[in-house]
Amino acid sequence: MKRILLLLTLFIGISTVNAQTKEELEAQKAEKQAAAKALQSEARALQAKIDALPGWRVGAFGTIGGSLSNFSKWYAQGVPNNSSGNIGFTFNGHANLIQEKFFWRNALTTNLNWVKLDDKDDPTDDDSFRPTTDVFNVTSLYGRNITKTLAASTLMEYRTTLLDNFNNPGYLDLGIGATWTPIDNLIVVIHPLNYNFVFSSGETIFESSLGAKIVADYTRQIGAINFKTNLSMFQSYKTSDYSNWTWNNSFSYTLWKMIGVGFDFGLRQNKQEAYNYQQSQPGSTQSQLKYADNDLQSYYTIGLSYKF
């Protein structure tokens, strides 16, 4: 009986020690978490001070996507013997010089994509990768500060394609006006005096014109999330048929170090481009720009993301 009582007493004592040890460990864990949280807050505050210092800010992120497949005697589909593939990538980079009295913001955006479908039973088909998405945009914005949030500015923006019809057409905007920065990471450009140069080769329906330029850009990183949205609009003073707008968006989520998942999409309307395509189609009866169907253009890319 004494042995049983002794064992019970020893068991209760061990349980009490374990319980106390667990409570102590949990208390220590809570203290460490509180200290780590305080250190993270201090680190963010220091980073904010570093970001506010004059100088260059450089960064980039983008998306890489692709797939390759090969079928042999796969009779369930219409083309049983084929090889196909899809490869694409996007790039969003910036190099900004921020000083007390002026700023110089530069950005480059590209989105390139290739696809192929090789019917091995058709010797006449095209078995190469063909470009599908083709976007190239570079901007340079210089401004002299008038107030903390308002600056007199000049903008250069160039847009074209790289893989197909380089600079045919190509769009160059040059203008002056004002830039408004109401909050961090948001830039709004309003240039009432802007000339939209349109470059093309041979006989063309593209026309350059004077108009107003409006650009809104918001680029930010929140923890593991990077995103950028950019709206660029040109309103021609000559006719709305020469006006155009493009809205590009990029999102990425970092999973490990510099690698993650990303999503890009864009929308665009340009009546001159639409008319040029429509009147070039076989059997087209389209003869005047004003009657062209200005359909909404779009693209998207999903894949692995990167940043540096």
Tab-separated table of C-alpha atoms in Angstrom:
chain	number	residue	atom	x	y	z
A	1	MET	CA	0.000	0.000	0.000
A	2	LYS	CA	2.841	2.377	0.871
A	3	ARG	CA	4.441	1.671	-2.504
A	4	ILE	CA	1.182	2.508	-4.305
A	5	LEU	CA	0.834	5.780	-2.410
A	6	LEU	CA	4.458	6.605	-3.172
A	7	LEU	CA	3.961	5.963	-6.892
A	8	LEU	CA	0.804	8.099	-6.946
A	9	THR	CA	2.628	10.918	-5.177
A	10	LEU	CA	5.533	10.680	-7.624
A	11	PHE	CA	3.155	10.702	-10.640
A	12	ILE	CA	1.291	13.736	-9.366
A	13	GLY	CA	4.598	15.506	-8.721
A	14	ILE	CA	5.884	14.775	-12.226
A	15	SER	CA	2.590	15.979	-13.754
A	16	THR	CA	2.802	19.185	-11.744
A	17	VAL	CA	6.401	19.793	-12.858
A	18	ASN	CA	5.477	19.150	-16.498
A	19	ALA	CA	2.518	21.511	-16.271
A	20	GLN	CA	4.654	24.204	-14.733
A	21	THR	CA	7.342	23.656	-17.342
A	22	LYS	CA	4.814	23.974	-20.189
A	23	GLU	CA	3.361	27.173	-18.714
A	24	GLU	CA	6.835	28.599	-18.323
A	25	LEU	CA	7.735	27.714	-21.912
A	26	GLU	CA	4.526	29.270	-23.225
A	27	ALA	CA	5.271	32.430	-21.219
A	28	GLN	CA	8.794	32.565	-22.622
A	29	LYS	CA	7.426	32.026	-26.131
A	30	ALA	CA	4.978	34.911	-25.709
A	31	GLU	CA	7.802	37.167	-24.504
A	32	LYS	CA	9.961	36.273	-27.497
A	33	GLN	CA	7.066	36.837	-29.937
A	34	ALA	CA	6.364	40.246	-28.412
A	35	ALA	CA	10.050	41.147	-28.674
A	36	ALA	CA	10.209	39.952	-32.287
A	37	LYS	CA	7.107	41.977	-33.156
A	38	ALA	CA	8.656	45.078	-31.632
A	39	LEU	CA	11.877	44.515	-33.580
A	40	GLN	CA	9.923	44.078	-36.820
A	41	SER	CA	8.125	47.368	-36.194
A	42	GLU	CA	11.447	49.089	-35.575
A	43	ALA	CA	12.909	47.550	-38.759
A	44	ARG	CA	9.923	48.771	-40.813
A	45	ALA	CA	10.298	52.255	-39.347
A	46	LEU	CA	14.001	52.294	-40.225
A	47	GLN	CA	13.237	51.072	-43.754
A	48	ALA	CA	10.688	53.869	-44.167
A	49	LYS	CA	13.375	56.398	-43.190
A	50	ILE	CA	15.803	54.807	-45.668
A	51	ASP	CA	13.185	54.953	-48.436
A	52	ALA	CA	12.598	58.634	-47.704
A	53	LEU	CA	16.262	59.519	-48.219
A	54	PRO	CA	17.234	61.158	-51.531
A	55	GLY	CA	18.812	58.913	-54.145
A	56	TRP	CA	18.110	56.113	-56.576
A	57	ARG	CA	15.437	53.449	-56.021
A	58	VAL	CA	15.773	50.479	-58.362
A	59	GLY	CA	13.689	47.312	-58.529
A	60	ALA	CA	12.026	44.773	-60.792
A	61	PHE	CA	9.592	41.873	-60.773
A	62	GLY	CA	7.747	39.801	-63.360
A	63	THR	CA	6.133	36.523	-64.365
A	64	ILE	CA	7.396	33.488	-66.265
A	65	GLY	CA	4.949	30.945	-67.694
A	66	GLY	CA	5.156	28.044	-70.098
A	67	SER	CA	4.158	24.520	-71.036
A	68	LEU	CA	5.312	21.894	-73.547
A	69	SER	CA	3.406	18.789	-74.699
A	70	ASN	CA	3.740	15.999	-77.239
A	71	PHE	CA	1.058	13.574	-78.470
A	72	SER	CA	1.537	10.460	-80.564
A	73	LYS	CA	-1.469	8.558	-81.974
A	74	TRP	CA	-3.763	10.205	-79.436
A	75	TYR	CA	-6.903	9.548	-81.452
A	76	ALA	CA	-9.340	11.108	-78.986
A	77	GLN	CA	-8.370	14.546	-80.279
A	78	GLY	CA	-8.601	16.077	-83.719
A	79	VAL	CA	-4.804	16.231	-84.229
A	80	PRO	CA	-3.531	12.885	-82.839
A	81	ASN	CA	0.151	13.492	-83.643
A	82	ASN	CA	1.343	16.894	-82.515
A	83	SER	CA	3.734	18.833	-80.370
A	84	SER	CA	2.682	22.114	-78.817
A	85	GLY	CA	4.056	24.702	-76.483
A	86	ASN	CA	3.515	28.026	-74.830
A	87	ILE	CA	6.269	30.264	-73.421
A	88	GLY	CA	5.888	33.747	-72.020
A	89	PHE	CA	7.365	36.229	-69.586
A	90	THR	CA	6.748	39.725	-68.278
A	91	PHE	CA	9.131	42.300	-66.833
A	92	ASN	CA	8.355	45.374	-64.738
A	93	GLY	CA	11.384	47.445	-63.816
A	94	HIS	CA	11.961	50.926	-62.468
A	95	ALA	CA	14.878	53.241	-61.757
A	96	ASN	CA	13.793	56.372	-59.896
A	97	LEU	CA	15.960	59.259	-58.766
A	98	ILE	CA	14.272	61.151	-55.925
A	99	GLN	CA	15.769	64.430	-54.716
A	100	GLU	CA	14.500	67.214	-52.507
A	101	LYS	CA	13.764	69.606	-55.375
A	102	PHE	CA	13.183	67.267	-58.322
A	103	PHE	CA	12.550	63.681	-59.392
A	104	TRP	CA	13.307	61.526	-62.416
A	105	ARG	CA	11.196	58.361	-62.707
A	106	ASN	CA	11.930	55.713	-65.348
A	107	ALA	CA	9.997	52.508	-65.992
A	108	LEU	CA	10.121	49.600	-68.434
A	109	THR	CA	7.271	47.125	-69.002
A	110	THR	CA	7.403	44.162	-71.366
A	111	ASN	CA	5.136	41.171	-71.955
A	112	LEU	CA	6.241	38.629	-74.561
A	113	ASN	CA	4.616	35.308	-75.390
A	114	TRP	CA	5.160	32.569	-78.004
A	115	VAL	CA	2.979	29.561	-78.932
A	116	LYS	CA	3.288	26.670	-81.363
A	117	LEU	CA	1.141	23.797	-82.605
A	118	ASP	CA	2.949	21.379	-84.899
A	119	ASP	CA	0.672	18.883	-86.664
A	120	LYS	CA	3.117	16.117	-87.474
A	121	ASP	CA	0.758	14.706	-90.102
A	122	ASP	CA	0.773	17.989	-92.026
A	123	PRO	CA	4.187	18.735	-93.577
A	124	THR	CA	3.043	22.187	-94.709
A	125	ASP	CA	2.099	23.612	-91.308
A	126	ASP	CA	4.280	25.968	-89.284
A	127	ASP	CA	6.187	24.088	-86.566
A	128	SER	CA	7.922	27.123	-85.073
A	129	PHE	CA	7.051	29.198	-82.032
A	130	ARG	CA	5.013	32.207	-83.133
A	131	PRO	CA	4.725	35.438	-81.141
A	132	THR	CA	1.286	36.175	-79.735
A	133	THR	CA	1.520	38.679	-76.884
A	134	ASP	CA	3.956	41.467	-77.681
A	135	VAL	CA	4.074	44.517	-75.392
A	136	PHE	CA	6.925	46.992	-74.912
A	137	ASN	CA	6.534	50.242	-72.986
A	138	VAL	CA	9.173	52.624	-71.628
A	139	THR	CA	8.512	55.898	-69.810
A	140	SER	CA	10.648	58.700	-68.421
A	141	LEU	CA	9.110	61.392	-66.210
A	142	TYR	CA	11.030	64.436	-64.941
A	143	GLY	CA	9.566	66.917	-62.504
A	144	ARG	CA	10.507	69.993	-60.450
A	145	ASN	CA	8.672	70.195	-57.153
A	146	ILE	CA	6.337	73.135	-56.592
A	147	THR	CA	4.843	71.791	-53.370
A	148	LYS	CA	5.207	68.524	-51.484
A	149	THR	CA	2.620	66.828	-53.709
A	150	LEU	CA	2.677	68.902	-56.925
A	151	ALA	CA	5.399	69.317	-59.552
A	152	ALA	CA	5.848	70.820	-62.995
A	153	SER	CA	6.797	67.908	-65.238
A	154	THR	CA	7.660	66.621	-68.677
A	155	LEU	CA	6.997	63.078	-69.882
A	156	MET	CA	8.335	60.824	-72.599
A	157	GLU	CA	6.509	57.555	-73.266
A	158	TYR	CA	7.270	55.100	-76.069
A	159	ARG	CA	5.150	52.054	-76.942
A	160	THR	CA	5.589	49.450	-79.656
A	161	THR	CA	6.034	45.722	-80.278
A	162	LEU	CA	9.380	43.890	-80.308
A	163	LEU	CA	8.718	40.507	-81.914
A	164	ASP	CA	6.422	41.573	-84.744
A	165	ASN	CA	6.328	44.875	-86.630
A	166	PHE	CA	8.810	46.765	-84.466
A	167	ASN	CA	7.947	50.462	-84.555
A	168	ASN	CA	5.197	49.725	-87.077
A	169	PRO	CA	3.303	51.236	-85.484
A	170	GLY	CA	5.279	52.884	-82.718
A	171	TYR	CA	3.886	55.575	-80.433
A	172	LEU	CA	5.947	58.360	-78.883
A	173	ASP	CA	4.328	60.814	-76.474
A	174	LEU	CA	6.131	64.034	-75.538
A	175	GLY	CA	4.410	66.548	-73.302
A	176	ILE	CA	4.521	69.008	-70.421
A	177	GLY	CA	2.177	69.723	-67.558
A	178	ALA	CA	1.903	68.723	-63.905
A	179	THR	CA	2.445	65.633	-61.767
A	180	TRP	CA	0.455	65.005	-58.582
A	181	THR	CA	1.596	62.589	-55.859
A	182	PRO	CA	-1.194	62.654	-53.242
A	183	ILE	CA	0.051	59.523	-51.411
A	184	ASP	CA	3.139	57.331	-51.408
A	185	ASN	CA	3.526	55.110	-54.493
A	186	LEU	CA	0.750	56.871	-56.467
A	187	ILE	CA	1.732	59.111	-59.387
A	188	VAL	CA	-0.812	61.022	-61.464
A	189	VAL	CA	0.434	62.846	-64.573
A	190	ILE	CA	-1.755	65.434	-66.316
A	191	HIS	CA	-0.203	67.017	-69.403
A	192	PRO	CA	-2.597	69.211	-71.398
A	193	LEU	CA	0.118	69.909	-73.981
A	194	ASN	CA	1.237	66.590	-75.473
A	195	TYR	CA	2.082	65.468	-78.997
A	196	ASN	CA	1.438	61.868	-79.948
A	197	PHE	CA	3.876	60.825	-82.683
A	198	VAL	CA	2.845	57.681	-84.560
A	199	PHE	CA	5.499	55.883	-86.628
A	200	SER	CA	4.764	53.336	-89.360
A	201	SER	CA	6.247	52.153	-92.649
A	202	GLY	CA	4.790	52.284	-96.148
A	203	GLU	CA	1.268	53.467	-96.867
A	204	THR	CA	-0.514	53.827	-93.566
A	205	ILE	CA	-3.658	55.144	-91.976
A	206	PHE	CA	-1.905	56.129	-88.736
A	207	GLU	CA	-1.881	59.835	-87.879
A	208	SER	CA	0.009	61.864	-85.283
A	209	SER	CA	-1.841	64.582	-83.380
A	210	LEU	CA	-1.794	67.080	-80.529
A	211	GLY	CA	-3.744	66.266	-77.390
A	212	ALA	CA	-3.757	65.686	-73.644
A	213	LYS	CA	-1.887	62.942	-71.809
A	214	ILE	CA	-3.040	61.383	-68.530
A	215	VAL	CA	-1.067	58.703	-66.691
A	216	ALA	CA	-1.837	57.098	-63.329
A	217	ASP	CA	0.642	54.635	-61.809
A	218	TYR	CA	0.539	52.808	-58.478
A	219	THR	CA	3.423	50.471	-57.601
A	220	ARG	CA	3.826	48.920	-54.167
A	221	GLN	CA	5.230	46.028	-52.168
A	222	ILE	CA	3.382	44.782	-49.095
A	223	GLY	CA	5.285	41.951	-47.475
A	224	ALA	CA	5.445	39.100	-49.982
A	225	ILE	CA	3.058	40.839	-52.406
A	226	ASN	CA	4.231	43.016	-55.307
A	227	PHE	CA	1.785	44.784	-57.563
A	228	LYS	CA	1.756	47.489	-60.194
A	229	THR	CA	-1.120	49.087	-62.063
A	230	ASN	CA	-0.600	51.656	-64.815
A	231	LEU	CA	-3.205	53.538	-66.852
A	232	SER	CA	-1.967	55.584	-69.829
A	233	MET	CA	-4.439	57.689	-71.861
A	234	PHE	CA	-4.090	60.024	-74.820
A	235	GLN	CA	-7.016	62.251	-75.828
A	236	SER	CA	-6.509	63.803	-79.247
A	237	TYR	CA	-7.684	67.373	-79.762
A	238	LYS	CA	-8.182	66.668	-83.502
A	239	THR	CA	-10.611	63.731	-83.301
A	240	SER	CA	-11.467	61.022	-80.789
A	241	ASP	CA	-10.595	58.449	-83.484
A	242	TYR	CA	-6.919	59.230	-82.784
A	243	SER	CA	-7.296	58.761	-79.015
A	244	ASN	CA	-6.153	55.601	-77.214
A	245	TRP	CA	-5.668	54.123	-73.754
A	246	THR	CA	-3.809	51.176	-72.207
A	247	TRP	CA	-4.214	49.678	-68.721
A	248	ASN	CA	-1.530	47.196	-67.576
A	249	ASN	CA	-1.576	45.300	-64.264
A	250	SER	CA	0.955	42.977	-62.611
A	251	PHE	CA	0.660	40.992	-59.378
A	252	SER	CA	3.104	38.575	-57.753
A	253	TYR	CA	3.293	36.675	-54.474
A	254	THR	CA	6.691	35.499	-53.239
A	255	LEU	CA	6.678	31.948	-51.904
A	256	TRP	CA	10.399	31.310	-51.419
A	257	LYS	CA	13.216	33.833	-51.604
A	258	MET	CA	12.710	35.559	-55.004
A	259	ILE	CA	10.355	32.956	-56.533
A	260	GLY	CA	6.564	32.918	-56.351
A	261	VAL	CA	3.418	33.008	-58.465
A	262	GLY	CA	2.337	35.891	-60.690
A	263	PHE	CA	-0.537	37.183	-62.774
A	264	ASP	CA	-0.481	39.902	-65.443
A	265	PHE	CA	-3.337	41.294	-67.480
A	266	GLY	CA	-3.912	44.271	-69.723
A	267	LEU	CA	-6.709	46.110	-71.511
A	268	ARG	CA	-6.400	48.492	-74.455
A	269	GLN	CA	-8.413	50.458	-77.009
A	270	ASN	CA	-6.890	52.046	-80.099
A	271	LYS	CA	-9.143	52.721	-83.076
A	272	GLN	CA	-6.269	53.309	-85.499
A	273	GLU	CA	-4.843	49.870	-84.680
A	274	ALA	CA	-8.269	48.270	-85.019
A	275	TYR	CA	-8.878	49.893	-88.389
A	276	ASN	CA	-5.425	48.948	-89.659
A	277	TYR	CA	-6.067	45.298	-88.800
A	278	GLN	CA	-9.616	45.198	-90.141
A	279	GLN	CA	-8.869	46.781	-93.532
A	280	SER	CA	-5.889	44.443	-94.044
A	281	GLN	CA	-8.017	41.289	-93.812
A	282	PRO	CA	-8.858	39.466	-97.086
A	283	GLY	CA	-12.226	40.535	-98.453
A	284	SER	CA	-12.486	43.491	-96.099
A	285	THR	CA	-14.860	46.296	-97.089
A	286	GLN	CA	-13.653	48.592	-94.308
A	287	SER	CA	-12.694	51.859	-95.970
A	288	GLN	CA	-12.940	54.602	-93.331
A	289	LEU	CA	-11.477	54.948	-89.854
A	290	LYS	CA	-14.658	56.359	-88.357
A	291	TYR	CA	-16.570	53.155	-89.180
A	292	ALA	CA	-13.990	50.781	-87.666
A	293	ASP	CA	-15.047	48.562	-84.755
A	294	ASN	CA	-12.938	49.734	-81.815
A	295	ASP	CA	-13.117	46.456	-79.894
A	296	LEU	CA	-11.559	46.084	-76.463
A	297	GLN	CA	-8.123	44.423	-76.639
A	298	SER	CA	-6.927	42.236	-73.749
A	299	TYR	CA	-4.249	39.775	-72.628
A	300	TYR	CA	-3.241	37.881	-69.496
A	301	THR	CA	-0.310	35.757	-68.319
A	302	ILE	CA	-0.173	33.367	-65.342
A	303	GLY	CA	2.974	31.611	-64.132
A	304	LEU	CA	5.950	31.674	-61.806
A	305	SER	CA	7.040	35.108	-60.623
A	306	TYR	CA	10.431	36.567	-59.769
A	307	LYS	CA	11.751	39.750	-58.202
A	308	PHE	CA	15.060	41.413	-57.457
